[in-house]
Short mmCIF file of C-alpha atoms in Angstrom, two decimals:
data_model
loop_
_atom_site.label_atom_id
_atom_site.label_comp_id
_atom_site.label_asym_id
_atom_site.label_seq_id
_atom_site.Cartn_x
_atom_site.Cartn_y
_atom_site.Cartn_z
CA UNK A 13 -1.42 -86.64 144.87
CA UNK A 14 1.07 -88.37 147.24
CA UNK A 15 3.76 -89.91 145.52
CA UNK A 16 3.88 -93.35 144.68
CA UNK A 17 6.28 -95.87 146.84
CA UNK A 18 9.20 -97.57 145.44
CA UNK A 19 11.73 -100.14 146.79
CA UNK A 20 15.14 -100.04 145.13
CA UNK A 21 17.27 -102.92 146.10
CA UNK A 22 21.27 -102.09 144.76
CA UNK A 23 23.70 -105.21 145.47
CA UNK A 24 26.89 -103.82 146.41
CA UNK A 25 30.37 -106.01 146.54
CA UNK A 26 33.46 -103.79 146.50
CA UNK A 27 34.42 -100.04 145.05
CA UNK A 28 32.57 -97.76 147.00
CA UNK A 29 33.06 -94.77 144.23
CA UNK A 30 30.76 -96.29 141.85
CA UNK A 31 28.00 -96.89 144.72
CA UNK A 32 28.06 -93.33 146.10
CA UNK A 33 27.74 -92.00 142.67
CA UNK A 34 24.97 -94.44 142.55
CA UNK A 35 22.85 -93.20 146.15
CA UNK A 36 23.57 -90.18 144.70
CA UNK A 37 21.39 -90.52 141.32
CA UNK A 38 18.99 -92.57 143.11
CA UNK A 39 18.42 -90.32 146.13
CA UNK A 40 18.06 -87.22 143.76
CA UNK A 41 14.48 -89.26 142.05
CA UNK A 42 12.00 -87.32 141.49
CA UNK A 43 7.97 -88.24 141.41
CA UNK A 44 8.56 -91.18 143.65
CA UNK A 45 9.07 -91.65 147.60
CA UNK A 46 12.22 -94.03 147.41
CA UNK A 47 12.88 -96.55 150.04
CA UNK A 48 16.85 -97.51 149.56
CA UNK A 49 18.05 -100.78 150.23
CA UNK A 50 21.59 -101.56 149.58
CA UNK A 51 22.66 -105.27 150.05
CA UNK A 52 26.61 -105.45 150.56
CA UNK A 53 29.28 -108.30 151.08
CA UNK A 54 31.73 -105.52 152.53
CA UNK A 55 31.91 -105.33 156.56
CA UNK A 56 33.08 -101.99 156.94
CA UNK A 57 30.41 -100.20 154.99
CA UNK A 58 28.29 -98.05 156.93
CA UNK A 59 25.40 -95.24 155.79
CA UNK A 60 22.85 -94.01 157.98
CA UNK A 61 20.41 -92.83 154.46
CA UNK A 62 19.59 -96.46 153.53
CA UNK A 63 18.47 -100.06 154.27
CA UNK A 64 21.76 -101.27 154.83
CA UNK A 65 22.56 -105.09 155.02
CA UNK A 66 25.67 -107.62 154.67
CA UNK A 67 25.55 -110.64 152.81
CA UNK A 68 28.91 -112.31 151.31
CA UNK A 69 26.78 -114.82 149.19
CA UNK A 70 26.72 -113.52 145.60
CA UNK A 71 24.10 -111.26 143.17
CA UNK A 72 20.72 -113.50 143.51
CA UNK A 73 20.66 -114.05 147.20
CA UNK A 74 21.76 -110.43 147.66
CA UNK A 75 18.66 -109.67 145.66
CA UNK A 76 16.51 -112.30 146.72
CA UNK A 77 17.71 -110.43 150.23
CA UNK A 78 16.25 -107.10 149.13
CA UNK A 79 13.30 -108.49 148.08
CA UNK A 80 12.42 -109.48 151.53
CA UNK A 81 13.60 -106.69 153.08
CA UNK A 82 11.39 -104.19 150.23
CA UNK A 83 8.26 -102.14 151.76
CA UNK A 84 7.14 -101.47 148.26
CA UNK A 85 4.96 -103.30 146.01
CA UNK A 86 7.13 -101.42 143.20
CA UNK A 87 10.47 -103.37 143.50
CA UNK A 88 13.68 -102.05 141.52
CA UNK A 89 16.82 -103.73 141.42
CA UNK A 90 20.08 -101.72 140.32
CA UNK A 91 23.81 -102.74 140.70
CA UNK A 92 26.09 -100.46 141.94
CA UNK A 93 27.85 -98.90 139.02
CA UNK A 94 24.66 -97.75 137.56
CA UNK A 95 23.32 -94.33 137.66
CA UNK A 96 19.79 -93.21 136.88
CA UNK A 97 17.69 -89.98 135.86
CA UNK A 98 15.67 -87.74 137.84
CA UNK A 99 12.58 -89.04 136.50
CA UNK A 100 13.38 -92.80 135.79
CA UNK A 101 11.83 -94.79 138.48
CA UNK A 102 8.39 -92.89 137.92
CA UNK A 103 8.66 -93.43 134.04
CA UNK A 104 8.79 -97.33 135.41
CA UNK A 105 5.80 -97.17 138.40
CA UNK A 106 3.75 -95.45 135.30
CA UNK A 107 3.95 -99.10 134.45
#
């Protein structure tokens, strides 16, 4: 079985420690085939592993953002000082 698809749209605004540790949890999912979007208001930001945008405006329109931009029907939405389990995004497509 090929695994399932699943858009994860993190909204990033400033303190890049917290988000690495973040791409870091999320890029080591397991059970899923993860498509990364990160939605940022900083300029300088740059990372060649995700969906990478700029947006100054604040949380909803960064997420209404990712929404758009999302190639899943399984959308996610994290912010960047959260971290998450090997197995947690298939635990929620299960749903």
């Amino acid at each position: 079985m090929e695994a399932p698809p699943v858009s994860v749209v993190i909204c990033h605004h400033a303190g890049r420690a917290l988000l690495q540790r973040c791409l870091a949890s999320v890029g080591g999912s397991q059970g899923v085939t993860v498509q990364t979007i990160v939605v940022t208001s900083d300029p300088t930001y740059v990372n060649p592993d995700v969906d990478l945008y700029f947006l100054e405006d604040g949380p909803a329109a960064k997420r209404n953002l990712g929404v758009f931009k999302a190639q899943s029907d399984t959308l996610i939405f994290l912010d960047d000082d959260v971290e998450v389990s090997p197995y947690c995004f298939y635990e929620l497509w299960k749903f």
